[in-house]
Amino acid sequence: MTDNDLRPRLISLADGSEVVLPETAIFGRKSDSTIPLPDNRVSRRHSMIRRQEDDEFWFYDLGSFNGSYINNERVTTTRQLEPGDVIRICDFEYRFELPHAGPRLGNEVQDMQVVPMIILVSDIKGFTRLSEVLPPDELAQAIGSWYSYCDQVLTEHGAAIDKFIGDAVLAYWTDVTPNARQWALSAARYLRESCSLIQEEMKWTFERYDVEFSSGVALHMGEVSWGQLGQGGLTMLGDAVNTTFRIQALTRQLGSDILVSSDLLKGWKEGLKHVRSLGTHTLKGKENPVGIYAVESAPELFVR
């Protein structure tokens, strides 16, 4: 038995052909997609499967017009794939298979190390309200477009996406130099602007249901445990990650869409030009208060 025999795969229900899944797989009309689907009803970047945890594969629609379905239910947010799930995109159907490789002794924790990182968390505001009032197909298009923008913006700004969590994304930079912090601040701005683009693209829908599409973004810098857990991809753990989520939760309370911690600004005088102090705040579950800044501008950078 080879390693490929143990890897998750998709089985075409039409002809039985198999696709062994990489860490990230894109369904799309483009010929260079991981799973190319030659049909004009399929979007150029239609949907995605991403490995997020050890042997966990998650499915996302990327804002396609005609939607993606799992077991005949339209996908509106991230959904973890289970063995036997059937994915349908237009007339194309695939069954997800997850062979059980069994335990691999001595391989549960690999190369975990404590390193400084820039951490970003972005979360869709008022998601509960959106999911209550928007029809499933329109909710799926809005959330899927946001996933697609997040993937594009963060990749272009040199970030690694750790995971999508329903209506939130967690990403990081392993470089903490002032240059990397500029890219992180620029990424936060573009993530916020992407919501404005979605609001405009689906203006009629949002006005009809009297809702807005917006997000809150937080940036923090601190030490994390980073490496490979089990047979999964790279991930990060630690208090700095939790702190970033707590800071993001303050965007509603403080009325600012992008917040950064004082730790991100340490040793970076240029960064002070782009922010306004909001004082110190005690975060939920934390003893020591954290300096919080609202971002009022961002560096004009050439996006790679």
C-alpha positions as CSV (number, residue, x, y, z in Angstrom):
1,M,0.0,0.0,0.0
2,T,1.4,3.4,-1.0
3,D,1.0,6.8,0.7
4,N,-1.4,7.8,-2.1
5,D,-3.7,4.9,-1.2
6,L,-4.1,6.5,2.3
7,R,-4.8,10.0,1.1
8,P,-8.2,11.6,0.9
9,R,-9.7,11.6,-2.6
10,L,-12.6,12.4,-4.7
11,I,-14.3,9.8,-6.9
12,S,-16.2,10.9,-10.0
13,L,-19.7,9.4,-10.0
14,A,-19.7,9.7,-13.8
15,D,-16.7,7.6,-14.7
16,G,-15.1,6.4,-11.4
17,S,-11.9,8.5,-12.0
18,E,-10.1,9.6,-8.8
19,V,-8.5,12.9,-7.7
20,V,-6.1,12.6,-4.8
21,L,-6.6,15.7,-2.7
22,P,-3.7,18.1,-2.0
23,E,-3.7,20.6,0.9
24,T,-5.9,22.9,-1.1
25,A,-8.0,22.0,-4.2
26,I,-9.9,24.3,-6.4
27,F,-13.0,23.4,-8.5
28,G,-13.3,25.7,-11.5
29,R,-13.9,26.3,-15.2
30,K,-10.2,27.2,-15.7
31,S,-8.1,24.4,-17.2
32,D,-5.4,24.8,-14.5
33,S,-7.9,24.2,-11.6
34,T,-7.2,21.2,-9.4
35,I,-10.5,19.8,-10.5
36,P,-11.3,21.4,-13.9
37,L,-15.0,21.4,-14.8
38,P,-15.5,22.4,-18.5
39,D,-19.0,24.0,-18.3
40,N,-20.0,27.6,-18.7
41,R,-22.3,27.3,-15.7
42,V,-19.2,26.7,-13.6
43,S,-17.4,29.8,-12.3
44,R,-13.7,30.3,-13.0
45,R,-13.0,29.7,-9.3
46,H,-16.2,27.9,-8.2
47,S,-15.4,26.2,-4.9
48,M,-12.5,24.9,-2.8
49,I,-11.5,22.1,-0.5
50,R,-8.9,23.0,2.1
51,R,-7.2,20.8,4.7
52,Q,-7.4,22.6,8.0
53,E,-6.7,20.1,10.8
54,D,-5.3,16.6,11.0
55,D,-7.4,14.6,8.5
56,E,-10.1,17.3,8.4
57,F,-11.0,18.6,4.9
58,W,-13.4,21.5,4.7
59,F,-15.5,22.6,1.7
60,Y,-16.2,26.2,0.6
61,D,-18.2,27.7,-2.2
62,L,-16.4,30.8,-3.5
63,G,-19.4,32.9,-4.3
64,S,-20.4,31.0,-7.4
65,F,-23.7,32.0,-9.1
66,N,-25.0,28.5,-9.5
67,G,-23.8,27.2,-6.1
68,S,-22.3,24.1,-4.7
69,Y,-24.1,21.2,-3.0
70,I,-23.2,18.5,-0.5
71,N,-25.7,15.7,-0.3
72,N,-28.2,17.9,-2.2
73,E,-28.0,20.7,0.3
74,R,-26.6,24.1,-0.9
75,V,-23.4,25.0,0.9
76,T,-23.7,28.4,2.6
77,T,-20.7,28.5,4.9
78,T,-17.7,26.2,5.5
79,R,-18.6,22.6,5.9
80,Q,-16.4,19.7,7.0
81,L,-16.5,16.8,4.6
82,E,-17.4,13.4,5.9
83,P,-16.6,10.1,4.2
84,G,-19.3,9.3,1.6
85,D,-20.4,12.9,1.2
86,V,-21.4,13.7,-2.4
87,I,-20.4,17.1,-3.8
88,R,-22.4,18.4,-6.8
89,I,-21.5,21.3,-8.9
90,C,-23.8,21.7,-11.9
91,D,-23.8,18.3,-13.5
92,F,-20.6,17.1,-11.9
93,E,-20.7,14.8,-8.9
94,Y,-17.9,13.5,-6.7
95,R,-17.9,11.3,-3.6
96,F,-15.4,12.2,-0.9
97,E,-13.4,9.3,0.6
98,L,-11.1,9.4,3.6
99,P,-9.2,6.1,3.9
100,H,-8.2,5.3,7.5
101,A,-4.4,5.0,7.7
102,G,-4.4,3.9,11.3
103,P,-2.1,5.3,14.0
104,R,1.5,6.3,13.1
105,L,3.5,6.0,16.3
106,G,5.8,8.8,17.2
107,N,4.2,11.1,14.7
108,E,1.6,12.9,16.7
109,V,3.6,16.2,17.1
110,Q,6.2,17.2,14.6
111,D,8.6,20.1,14.6
112,M,6.6,22.4,16.9
113,Q,8.6,25.5,17.8
114,V,7.9,28.7,19.6
115,V,8.3,31.6,17.2
116,P,7.1,35.3,16.9
117,M,4.3,35.9,14.4
118,I,1.9,38.5,13.1
119,I,-1.6,37.1,13.5
120,L,-4.8,38.3,11.7
121,V,-8.4,37.5,12.5
122,S,-11.3,38.8,10.4
123,D,-14.9,38.1,11.2
124,I,-18.1,38.9,9.4
125,K,-20.3,41.3,11.5
126,G,-23.9,40.4,12.2
127,F,-23.6,37.0,10.7
128,T,-26.5,35.6,12.7
129,R,-28.8,38.3,11.4
130,L,-27.5,37.7,7.8
131,S,-28.2,34.0,8.1
132,E,-31.7,34.6,9.5
133,V,-32.9,37.0,6.8
134,L,-31.1,36.1,3.6
135,P,-32.3,33.2,1.4
136,P,-29.7,30.4,1.4
137,D,-28.6,30.9,-2.2
138,E,-27.9,34.7,-1.6
139,L,-26.2,34.0,1.7
140,A,-24.0,31.4,0.0
141,Q,-23.1,33.9,-2.7
142,A,-22.2,36.6,-0.2
143,I,-20.2,34.4,2.2
144,G,-18.5,32.5,-0.7
145,S,-17.4,35.8,-2.3
146,W,-15.9,36.8,1.1
147,Y,-14.0,33.5,1.3
148,S,-12.7,34.1,-2.2
149,Y,-11.6,37.7,-1.5
150,C,-9.9,36.6,1.8
151,D,-8.0,33.8,0.0
152,Q,-6.8,36.2,-2.7
153,V,-5.9,39.2,-0.5
154,L,-4.1,37.2,2.1
155,T,-2.1,35.2,-0.4
156,E,-1.1,38.3,-2.3
157,H,0.1,39.9,0.9
158,G,2.3,37.0,1.9
159,A,0.1,35.5,4.6
160,A,-0.6,31.9,5.3
161,I,-4.2,31.0,6.0
162,D,-4.4,28.8,9.1
163,K,-8.2,28.1,8.7
164,F,-11.6,29.5,7.9
165,I,-14.0,29.1,10.9
166,G,-17.5,29.6,9.6
167,D,-17.7,33.4,9.4
168,A,-14.1,34.1,10.3
169,V,-10.6,33.6,9.0
170,L,-7.4,33.1,10.9
171,A,-4.1,33.9,9.1
172,Y,-0.5,34.7,10.0
173,W,2.9,35.9,8.8
174,T,6.1,34.2,10.0
175,D,8.0,37.4,9.3
176,V,7.7,40.1,12.0
177,T,9.9,42.8,10.5
178,P,8.5,46.3,9.9
179,N,8.1,45.5,6.2
180,A,6.0,42.5,7.0
181,R,3.9,44.6,9.4
182,Q,3.2,47.0,6.5
183,W,2.0,44.1,4.4
184,A,-0.3,42.9,7.3
185,L,-1.8,46.4,7.7
186,S,-2.4,46.7,3.9
187,A,-4.0,43.2,3.9
188,A,-6.4,44.3,6.7
189,R,-7.4,47.4,4.7
190,Y,-8.1,45.3,1.6
191,L,-10.1,42.8,3.6
192,R,-12.3,45.6,4.8
193,E,-12.6,47.0,1.3
194,S,-13.6,43.6,0.0
195,C,-16.7,43.8,2.1
196,S,-17.6,47.1,0.5
197,L,-17.2,45.5,-2.9
198,I,-19.5,42.6,-1.9
199,Q,-22.0,45.2,-0.6
200,E,-22.0,47.0,-3.9
201,E,-22.1,43.8,-6.0
202,M,-25.2,42.5,-4.1
203,K,-26.6,46.0,-3.3
204,W,-30.2,45.1,-4.3
205,T,-30.1,42.0,-2.0
206,F,-28.8,43.8,1.0
207,E,-31.1,46.8,0.6
208,R,-34.1,44.5,0.2
209,Y,-33.5,42.8,3.5
210,D,-32.2,45.9,5.3
211,V,-28.8,44.4,6.2
212,E,-25.1,45.4,5.6
213,F,-22.1,43.2,4.8
214,S,-19.1,44.2,6.8
215,S,-16.3,42.7,8.8
216,G,-14.0,43.4,11.7
217,V,-10.3,42.8,11.5
218,A,-7.7,42.5,14.2
219,L,-3.9,42.3,14.0
220,H,-1.6,41.3,16.9
221,M,2.0,40.1,17.2
222,G,3.3,37.6,19.7
223,E,4.9,34.2,20.2
224,V,3.1,31.0,19.2
225,S,3.8,27.3,19.0
226,W,4.0,26.7,15.3
227,G,4.5,23.5,13.4
228,Q,2.9,20.3,12.2
229,L,0.4,18.4,14.4
230,G,-0.1,14.7,13.4
231,Q,-0.5,14.3,9.7
232,G,-2.1,17.7,9.2
233,G,-0.6,20.8,7.7
234,L,1.2,23.6,9.6
235,T,-0.8,25.2,12.4
236,M,-0.3,27.6,15.3
237,L,-1.3,27.5,18.9
238,G,-1.0,29.7,22.0
239,D,-2.2,32.7,24.0
240,A,-1.3,35.2,21.2
241,V,-3.9,33.5,18.9
242,N,-6.6,33.8,21.6
243,T,-5.6,37.4,22.2
244,T,-6.1,38.3,18.5
245,F,-9.6,36.8,18.6
246,R,-10.4,38.9,21.7
247,I,-9.2,42.1,20.0
248,Q,-11.3,41.3,17.0
249,A,-14.4,41.1,19.2
250,L,-13.7,44.7,20.3
251,T,-14.3,46.1,16.8
252,R,-18.1,46.2,17.6
253,Q,-17.7,47.7,21.0
254,L,-15.1,50.4,19.9
255,G,-16.8,51.2,16.6
256,S,-13.7,50.6,14.5
257,D,-13.4,48.0,11.7
258,I,-9.7,47.4,12.0
259,L,-7.9,47.2,15.4
260,V,-4.2,46.5,16.2
261,S,-2.5,45.8,19.4
262,S,0.4,47.9,20.9
263,D,2.6,44.8,20.4
264,L,2.3,45.1,16.6
265,L,3.6,48.6,16.9
266,K,6.6,47.9,19.1
267,G,9.8,49.1,17.3
268,W,7.8,50.3,14.3
269,K,7.6,54.1,14.5
270,E,6.2,54.3,10.9
271,G,3.2,52.3,12.0
272,L,2.1,55.0,14.4
273,K,1.3,57.2,11.4
274,H,-1.6,54.9,10.5
275,V,-3.3,54.5,13.8
276,R,-5.1,56.3,16.6
277,S,-4.8,55.2,20.3
278,L,-8.0,53.9,21.9
279,G,-6.4,53.4,25.2
280,T,-5.8,50.1,27.1
281,H,-8.5,47.5,27.4
282,T,-8.8,44.3,29.5
283,L,-9.7,41.4,27.2
284,K,-12.0,38.6,28.2
285,G,-10.1,36.0,30.2
286,K,-6.9,38.1,30.4
287,E,-5.4,39.8,33.5
288,N,-3.2,42.4,31.9
289,P,-4.7,45.2,29.8
290,V,-3.7,45.5,26.2
291,G,-3.1,48.8,24.3
292,I,-5.5,49.0,21.4
293,Y,-5.3,51.2,18.3
294,A,-7.8,52.0,15.5
295,V,-6.4,51.9,12.0
296,E,-7.2,55.0,10.1
297,S,-4.9,54.5,7.0
298,A,-2.7,51.9,5.6
299,P,0.5,51.8,3.6
300,E,0.1,52.1,-0.2
301,L,1.9,49.0,-1.3
302,F,2.2,47.2,-4.7
303,V,0.3,44.0,-4.2
304,R,2.4,41.1,-5.3
